[in-house]
CSV table of C-alpha atoms and ligand atoms in Angstrom, one decimal:
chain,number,residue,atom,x,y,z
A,49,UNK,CA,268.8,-4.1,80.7
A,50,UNK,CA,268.0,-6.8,77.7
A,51,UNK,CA,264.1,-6.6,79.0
A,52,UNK,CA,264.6,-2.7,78.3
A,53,UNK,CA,266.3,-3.0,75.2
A,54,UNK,CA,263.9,-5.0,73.3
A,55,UNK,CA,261.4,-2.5,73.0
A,56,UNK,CA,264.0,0.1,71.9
A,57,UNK,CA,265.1,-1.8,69.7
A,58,UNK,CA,261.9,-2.5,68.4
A,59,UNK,CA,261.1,1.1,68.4
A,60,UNK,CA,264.2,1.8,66.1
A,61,UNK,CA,263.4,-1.0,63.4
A,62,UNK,CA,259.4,0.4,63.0
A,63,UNK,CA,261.2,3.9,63.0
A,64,UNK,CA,263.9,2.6,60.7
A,65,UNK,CA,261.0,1.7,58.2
A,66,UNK,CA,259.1,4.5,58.9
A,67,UNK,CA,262.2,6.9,57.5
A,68,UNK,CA,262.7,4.2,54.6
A,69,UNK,CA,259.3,4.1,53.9
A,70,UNK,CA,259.6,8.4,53.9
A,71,UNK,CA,262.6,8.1,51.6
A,72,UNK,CA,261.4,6.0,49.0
A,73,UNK,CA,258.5,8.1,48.7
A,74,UNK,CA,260.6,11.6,48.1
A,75,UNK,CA,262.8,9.8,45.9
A,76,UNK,CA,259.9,8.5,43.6
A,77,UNK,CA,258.4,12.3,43.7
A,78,UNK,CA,261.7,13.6,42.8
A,79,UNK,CA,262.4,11.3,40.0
A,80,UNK,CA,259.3,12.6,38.3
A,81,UNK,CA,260.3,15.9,38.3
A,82,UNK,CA,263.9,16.1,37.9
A,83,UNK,CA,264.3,15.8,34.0
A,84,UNK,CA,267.0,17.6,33.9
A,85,UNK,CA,269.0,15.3,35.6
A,86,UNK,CA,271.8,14.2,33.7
A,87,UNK,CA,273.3,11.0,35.7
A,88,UNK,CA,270.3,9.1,35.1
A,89,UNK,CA,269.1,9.4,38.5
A,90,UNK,CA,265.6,7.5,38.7
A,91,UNK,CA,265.7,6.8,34.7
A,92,UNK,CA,265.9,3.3,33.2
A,93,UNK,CA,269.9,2.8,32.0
A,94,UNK,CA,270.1,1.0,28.9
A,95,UNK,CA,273.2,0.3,27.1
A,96,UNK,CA,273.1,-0.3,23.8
A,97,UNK,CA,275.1,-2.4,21.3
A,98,UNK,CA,275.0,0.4,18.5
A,99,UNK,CA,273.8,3.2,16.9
A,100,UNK,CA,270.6,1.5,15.1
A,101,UNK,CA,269.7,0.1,18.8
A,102,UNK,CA,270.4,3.5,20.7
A,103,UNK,CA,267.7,5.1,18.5
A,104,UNK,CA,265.8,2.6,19.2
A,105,UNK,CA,265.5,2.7,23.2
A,106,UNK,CA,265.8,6.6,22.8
A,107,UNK,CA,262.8,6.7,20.9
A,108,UNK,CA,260.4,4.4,23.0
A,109,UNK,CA,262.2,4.9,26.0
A,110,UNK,CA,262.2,8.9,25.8
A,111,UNK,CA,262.4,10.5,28.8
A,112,UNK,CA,262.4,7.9,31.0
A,113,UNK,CA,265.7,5.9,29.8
A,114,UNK,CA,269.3,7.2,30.0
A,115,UNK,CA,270.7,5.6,27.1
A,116,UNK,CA,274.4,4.9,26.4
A,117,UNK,CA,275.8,3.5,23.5
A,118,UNK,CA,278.7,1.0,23.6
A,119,UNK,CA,279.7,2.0,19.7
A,120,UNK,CA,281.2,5.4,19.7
A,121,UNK,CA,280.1,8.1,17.0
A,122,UNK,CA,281.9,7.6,14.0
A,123,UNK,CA,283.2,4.0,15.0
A,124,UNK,CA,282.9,1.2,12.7
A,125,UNK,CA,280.8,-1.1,15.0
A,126,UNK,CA,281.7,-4.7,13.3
A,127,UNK,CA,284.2,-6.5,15.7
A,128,UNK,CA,283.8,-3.5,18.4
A,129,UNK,CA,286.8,-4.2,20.9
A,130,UNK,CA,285.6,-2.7,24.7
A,131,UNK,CA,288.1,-1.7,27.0
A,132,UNK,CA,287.7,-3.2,31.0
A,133,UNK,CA,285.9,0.1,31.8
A,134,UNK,CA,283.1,-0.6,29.6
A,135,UNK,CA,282.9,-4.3,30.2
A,136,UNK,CA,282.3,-2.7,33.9
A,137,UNK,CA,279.9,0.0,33.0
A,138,UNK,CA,278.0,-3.0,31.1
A,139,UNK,CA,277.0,-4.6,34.5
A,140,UNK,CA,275.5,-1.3,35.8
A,141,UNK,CA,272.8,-1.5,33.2
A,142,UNK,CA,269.0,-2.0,33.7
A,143,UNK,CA,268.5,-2.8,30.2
A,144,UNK,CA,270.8,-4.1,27.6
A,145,UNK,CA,270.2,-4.0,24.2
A,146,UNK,CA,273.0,-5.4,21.6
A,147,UNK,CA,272.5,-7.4,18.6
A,148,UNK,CA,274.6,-11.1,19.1
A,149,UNK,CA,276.6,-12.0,16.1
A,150,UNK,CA,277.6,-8.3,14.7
A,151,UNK,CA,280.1,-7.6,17.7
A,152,UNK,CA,281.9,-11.1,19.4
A,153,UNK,CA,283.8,-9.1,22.3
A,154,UNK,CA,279.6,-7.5,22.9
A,155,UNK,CA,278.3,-10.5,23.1
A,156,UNK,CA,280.7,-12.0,25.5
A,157,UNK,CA,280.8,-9.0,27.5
A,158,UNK,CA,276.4,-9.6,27.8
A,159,UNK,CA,277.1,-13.0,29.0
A,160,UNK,CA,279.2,-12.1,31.3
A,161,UNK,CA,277.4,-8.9,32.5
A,162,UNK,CA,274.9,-10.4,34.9
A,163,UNK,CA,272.5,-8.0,34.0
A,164,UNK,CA,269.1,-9.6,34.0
A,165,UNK,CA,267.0,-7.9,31.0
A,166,UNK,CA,269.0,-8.6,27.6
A,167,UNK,CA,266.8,-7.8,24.7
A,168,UNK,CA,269.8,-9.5,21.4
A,169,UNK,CA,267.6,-8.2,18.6
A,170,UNK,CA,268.6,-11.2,16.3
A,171,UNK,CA,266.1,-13.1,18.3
A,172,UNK,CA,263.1,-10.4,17.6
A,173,UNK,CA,263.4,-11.0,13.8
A,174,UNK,CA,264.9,-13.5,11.2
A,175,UNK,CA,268.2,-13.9,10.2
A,176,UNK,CA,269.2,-15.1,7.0
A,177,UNK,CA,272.5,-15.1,5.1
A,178,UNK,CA,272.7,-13.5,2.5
A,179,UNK,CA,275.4,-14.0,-0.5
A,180,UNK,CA,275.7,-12.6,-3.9
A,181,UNK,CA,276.6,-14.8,-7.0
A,182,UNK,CA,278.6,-13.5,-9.2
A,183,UNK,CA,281.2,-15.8,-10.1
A,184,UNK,CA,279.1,-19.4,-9.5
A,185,UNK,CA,280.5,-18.7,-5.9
A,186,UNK,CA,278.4,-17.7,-3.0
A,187,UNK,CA,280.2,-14.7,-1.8
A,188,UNK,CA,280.0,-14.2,1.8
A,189,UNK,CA,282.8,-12.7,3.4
A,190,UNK,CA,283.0,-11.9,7.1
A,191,UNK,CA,283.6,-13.1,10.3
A,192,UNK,CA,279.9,-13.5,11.3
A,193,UNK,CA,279.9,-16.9,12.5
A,194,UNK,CA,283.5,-17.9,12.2
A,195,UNK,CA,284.8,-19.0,15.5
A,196,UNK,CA,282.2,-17.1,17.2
A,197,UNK,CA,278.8,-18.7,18.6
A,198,UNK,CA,277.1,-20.6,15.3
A,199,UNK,CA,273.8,-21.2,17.0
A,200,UNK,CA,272.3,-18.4,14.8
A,201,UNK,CA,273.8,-20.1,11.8
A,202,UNK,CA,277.4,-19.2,10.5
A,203,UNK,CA,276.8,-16.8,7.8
A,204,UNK,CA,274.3,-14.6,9.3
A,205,UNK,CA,273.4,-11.0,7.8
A,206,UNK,CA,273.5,-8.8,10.8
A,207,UNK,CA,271.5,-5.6,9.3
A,208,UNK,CA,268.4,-6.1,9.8
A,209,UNK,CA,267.8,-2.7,10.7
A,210,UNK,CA,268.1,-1.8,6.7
A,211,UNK,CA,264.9,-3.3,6.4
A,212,UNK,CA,262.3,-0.7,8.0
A,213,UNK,CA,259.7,-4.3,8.3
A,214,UNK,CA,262.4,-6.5,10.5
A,215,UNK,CA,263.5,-3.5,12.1
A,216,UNK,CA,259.9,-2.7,13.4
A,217,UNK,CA,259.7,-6.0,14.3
A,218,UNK,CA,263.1,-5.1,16.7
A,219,UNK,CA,261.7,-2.2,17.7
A,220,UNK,CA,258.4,-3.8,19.4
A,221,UNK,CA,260.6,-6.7,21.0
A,222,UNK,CA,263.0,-3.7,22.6
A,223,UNK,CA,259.5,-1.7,24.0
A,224,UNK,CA,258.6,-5.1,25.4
A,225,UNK,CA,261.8,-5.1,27.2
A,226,UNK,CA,261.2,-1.5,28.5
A,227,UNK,CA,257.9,-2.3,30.0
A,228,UNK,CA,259.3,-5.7,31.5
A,229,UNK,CA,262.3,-3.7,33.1
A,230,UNK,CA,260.4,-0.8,34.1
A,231,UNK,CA,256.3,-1.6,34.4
A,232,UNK,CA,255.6,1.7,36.2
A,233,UNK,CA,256.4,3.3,32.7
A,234,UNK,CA,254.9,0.3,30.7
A,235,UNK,CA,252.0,2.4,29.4
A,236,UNK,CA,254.0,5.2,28.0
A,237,UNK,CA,256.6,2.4,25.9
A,238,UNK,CA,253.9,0.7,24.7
A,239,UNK,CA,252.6,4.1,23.0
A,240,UNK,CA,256.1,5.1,21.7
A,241,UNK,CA,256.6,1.7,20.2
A,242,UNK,CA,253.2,2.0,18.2
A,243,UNK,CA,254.3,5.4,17.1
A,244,UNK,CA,257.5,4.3,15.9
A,245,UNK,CA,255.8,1.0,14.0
A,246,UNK,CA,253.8,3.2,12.4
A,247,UNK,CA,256.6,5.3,11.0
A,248,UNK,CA,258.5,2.5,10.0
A,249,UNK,CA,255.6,1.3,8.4
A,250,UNK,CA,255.3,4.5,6.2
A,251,UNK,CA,259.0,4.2,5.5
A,252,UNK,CA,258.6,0.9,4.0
A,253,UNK,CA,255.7,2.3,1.8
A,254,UNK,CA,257.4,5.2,0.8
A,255,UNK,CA,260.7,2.4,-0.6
A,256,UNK,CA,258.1,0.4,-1.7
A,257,UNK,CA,256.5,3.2,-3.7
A,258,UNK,CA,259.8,4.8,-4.9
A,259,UNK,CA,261.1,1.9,-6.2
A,260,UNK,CA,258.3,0.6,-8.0
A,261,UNK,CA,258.9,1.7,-11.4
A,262,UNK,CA,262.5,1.8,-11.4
A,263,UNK,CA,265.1,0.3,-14.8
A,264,UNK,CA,267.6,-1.5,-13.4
A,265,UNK,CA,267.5,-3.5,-10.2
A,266,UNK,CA,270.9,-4.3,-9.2
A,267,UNK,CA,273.1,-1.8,-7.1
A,268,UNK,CA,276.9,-2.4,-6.2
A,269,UNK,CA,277.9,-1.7,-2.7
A,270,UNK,CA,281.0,-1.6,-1.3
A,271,UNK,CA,279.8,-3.4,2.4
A,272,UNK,CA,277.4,-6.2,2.4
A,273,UNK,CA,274.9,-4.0,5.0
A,274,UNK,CA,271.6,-4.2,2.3
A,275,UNK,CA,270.4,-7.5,1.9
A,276,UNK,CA,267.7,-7.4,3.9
A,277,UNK,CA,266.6,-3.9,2.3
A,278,UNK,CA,267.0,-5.4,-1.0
A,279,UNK,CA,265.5,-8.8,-0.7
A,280,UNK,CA,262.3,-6.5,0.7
A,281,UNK,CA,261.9,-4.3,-2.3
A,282,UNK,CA,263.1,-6.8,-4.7
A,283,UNK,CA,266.6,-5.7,-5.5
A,284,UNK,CA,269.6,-7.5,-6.0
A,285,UNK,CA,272.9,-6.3,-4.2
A,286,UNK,CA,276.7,-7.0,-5.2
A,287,UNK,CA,279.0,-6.3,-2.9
A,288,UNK,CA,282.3,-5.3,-3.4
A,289,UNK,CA,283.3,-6.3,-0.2
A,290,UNK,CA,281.4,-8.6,2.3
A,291,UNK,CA,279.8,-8.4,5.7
A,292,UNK,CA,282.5,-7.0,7.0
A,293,UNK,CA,283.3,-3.7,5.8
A,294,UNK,CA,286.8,-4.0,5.9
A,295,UNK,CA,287.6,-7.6,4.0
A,296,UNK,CA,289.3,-6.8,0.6
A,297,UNK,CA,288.1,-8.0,-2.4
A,298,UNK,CA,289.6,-10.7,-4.4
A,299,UNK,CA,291.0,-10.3,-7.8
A,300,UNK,CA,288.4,-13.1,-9.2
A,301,UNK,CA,285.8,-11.0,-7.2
A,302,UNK,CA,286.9,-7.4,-8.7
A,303,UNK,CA,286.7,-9.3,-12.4
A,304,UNK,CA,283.3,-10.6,-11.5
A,305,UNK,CA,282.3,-7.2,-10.9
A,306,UNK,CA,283.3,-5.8,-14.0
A,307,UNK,CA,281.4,-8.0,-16.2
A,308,UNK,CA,278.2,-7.8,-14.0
A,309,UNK,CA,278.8,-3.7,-13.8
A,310,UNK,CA,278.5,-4.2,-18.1
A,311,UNK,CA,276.1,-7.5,-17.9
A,312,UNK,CA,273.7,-5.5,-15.6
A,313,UNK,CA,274.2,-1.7,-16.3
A,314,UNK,CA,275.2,-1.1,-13.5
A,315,UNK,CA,275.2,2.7,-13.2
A,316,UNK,CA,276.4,3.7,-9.6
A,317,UNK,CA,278.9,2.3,-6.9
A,318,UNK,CA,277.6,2.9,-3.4
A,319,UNK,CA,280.0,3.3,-0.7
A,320,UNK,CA,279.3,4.4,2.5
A,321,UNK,CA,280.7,7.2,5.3
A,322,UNK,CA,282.6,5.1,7.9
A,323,UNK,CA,284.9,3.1,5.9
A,324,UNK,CA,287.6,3.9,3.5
A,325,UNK,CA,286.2,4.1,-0.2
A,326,UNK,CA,289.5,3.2,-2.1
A,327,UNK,CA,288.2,0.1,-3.3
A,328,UNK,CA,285.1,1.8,-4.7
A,329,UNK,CA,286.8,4.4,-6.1
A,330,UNK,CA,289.0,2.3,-7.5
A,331,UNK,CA,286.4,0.3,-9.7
A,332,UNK,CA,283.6,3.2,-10.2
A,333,UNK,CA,287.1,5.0,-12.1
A,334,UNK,CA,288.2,1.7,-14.1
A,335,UNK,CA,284.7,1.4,-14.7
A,336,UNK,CA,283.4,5.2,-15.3
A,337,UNK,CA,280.7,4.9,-13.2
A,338,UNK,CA,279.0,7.4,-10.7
A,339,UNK,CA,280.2,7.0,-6.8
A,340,UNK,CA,277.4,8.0,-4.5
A,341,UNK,CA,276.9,7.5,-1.0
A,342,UNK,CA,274.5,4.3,0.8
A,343,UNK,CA,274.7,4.5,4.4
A,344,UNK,CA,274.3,1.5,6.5
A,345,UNK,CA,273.5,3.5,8.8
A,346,UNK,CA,276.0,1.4,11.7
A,347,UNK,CA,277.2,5.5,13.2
A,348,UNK,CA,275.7,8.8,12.6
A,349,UNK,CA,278.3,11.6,12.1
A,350,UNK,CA,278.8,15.0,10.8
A,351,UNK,CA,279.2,13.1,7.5
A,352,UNK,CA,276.0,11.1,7.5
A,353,UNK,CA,273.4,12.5,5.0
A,354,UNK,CA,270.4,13.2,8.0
A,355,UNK,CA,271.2,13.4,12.0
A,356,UNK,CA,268.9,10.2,12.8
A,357,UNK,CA,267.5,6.7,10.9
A,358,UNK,CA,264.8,8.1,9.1
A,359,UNK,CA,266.7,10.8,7.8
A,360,UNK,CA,269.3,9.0,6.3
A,361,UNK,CA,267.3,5.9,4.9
A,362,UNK,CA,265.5,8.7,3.0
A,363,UNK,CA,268.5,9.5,1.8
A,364,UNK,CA,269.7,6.2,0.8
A,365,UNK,CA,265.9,5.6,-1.1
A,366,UNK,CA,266.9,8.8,-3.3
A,367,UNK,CA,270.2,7.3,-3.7
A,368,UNK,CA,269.1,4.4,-4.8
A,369,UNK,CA,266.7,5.6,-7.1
A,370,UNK,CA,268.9,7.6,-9.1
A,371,UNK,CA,270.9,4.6,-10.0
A,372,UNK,CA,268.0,2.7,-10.7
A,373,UNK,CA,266.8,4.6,-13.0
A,374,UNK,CA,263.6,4.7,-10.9
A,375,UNK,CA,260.8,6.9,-11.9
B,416,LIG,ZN1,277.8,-3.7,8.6
């Protein structure tokens, strides 16, 4: 019987990899021509951190990534808290993209993941901190850095995505992580991310242009989410708040901002769409200034002034000049 069942036996593995052989090769037809497929059969799944990083693998990634993003519309991403489902989820993913430092409970949730391609986009640019004196004081607010990992320095300004040069910068380390994750595609990210550097690239001329011969160069903002954009086009930002969009201000801070608002001519405060605006309302009305809206762009909503990144930070340019003064 065992001289018999050899063969058989045999017979069945060469057949077994015959039929596996068969079915990988149906399943690679069908996954190029089932786009409409909305579980993400035979597409790249990345999960990403936030909005700013979604758009980013959606863009280079097009139709070959199913992208989800950890950072509901219309949630405030700092200090994102994920429930045991998404920590779960996480692990399923091909591709992660998050950003470590903006969102503690992400970052720990990566480490943990076992996911093997993790593009953190603070390592594809240059952080810096970024504080406003006002007051003598270096005014950093936030959690960034405080009790959390402070390898990337405590203190570290998180939106780099403000700046359309650092931003491109993230955008060609994420297409590198597409084409690493997914070579068979490798071709096609590498041409998306060109494309997308290359609008970036006009963004930054057209800030760089529309700013240029401007009055004033200081804007007040109630979240610290633009020094990077202004420390590119020369500007100088005072926040009302800090990093984090929901710290309060001080009552030494809300005085310093009343004699720079007079000191400066100051014209506008800036909030944006995802926080509260009480504080900003607050001063613009003891202060009769002009309240208009800079979007840091962390969520796109019903409320945002565009439906995607370059639509809004075109937004935020005219914004900006009209309280500059620019012409
Ligand atoms: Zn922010």
């Amino acid at each position: 019987m065992n001289i018999h069942r050899r063969p058989i036996s045999a017979v069945s593995v060469a057949a077994a990899a015959v039929l596996g052989l068969l079915a990988l090769s149906a399943c690679s037809g069908a996954s190029e021509n089932t786009s409409g497929d909305s579980k993400g059969g035979g597409k790249l799944k990345v999960t990403a951190a936030f909005y700013p990083l979604e758009y980013l693998a959606a863009q280079i990634g097009a139709d070959h990534v199913a992208v989800t993003d950890l950072t509901k519309p219309g949630v405030e991403p700092h200090d994102l808290e994920l429930t045991p489902k998404e920590t779960g989820r996480l692990g399923q993913s091909d591709v992660i993209v998050y950003l470590k430092g903006l969102q503690p409970a992400v970052d720990d949730a990566v480490k943990l993941s076992g996911v093997q391609h993790k593009v953190d986009a603070a390592s594809l640019t240059t952080l810096e901190s970024h504080g406003t004196e006002v007051d003598g004081t270096h005014h950093t607010t936030g959690d960034n850095g405080a009790g959390g990992d402070s390898e990337e320095g405590a203190g570290a300004d998180p939106h780099i995505w403000l700046d359309p040069v650092k931003y491109a910068e993230v955008a060609k380390g994420v297409g590198k992580a597409l084409e690493q994750a997914d070579p068979a595609n490798a071709a096609e990210y590498g041409k998306n991310t060109d494309a997308l550097v290359a609008r970036l690239t006009a963004l930054d001329t057209e800030f760089r242009d529309g700013l240029k011969n401007r009055a004033s160069d200081t804007f007040v903002t109630t979240h610290a989410a633009f020094g990077y954009l202004a420390e590119r086009y020369g500007l100088v930002e005072e926040a009302v708040n800090g990093i984090d969009p929901e710290s309060e201000p001080s009552a030494a801070r809300v005085k310093a901002l009343h004699d720079l608002v007079k000191s400066k001519h100051v014209s506008t405060v800036f909030f944006e769409t995802l926080v509260s605006d009480a504080t900003a309302k607050t001063l613009a009305g003891d202060l009769r200034l002009r309240t208009d809206v800079l979007d840091p762009i962390e969520g796109i909503t019903g409320k945002s002034k565009g439906t995607d990144y370059f639509q809004v930070q075109r937004s935020n340019l005219t914004a900006l000049r009209a309280a500059l003064g620019a012409k």
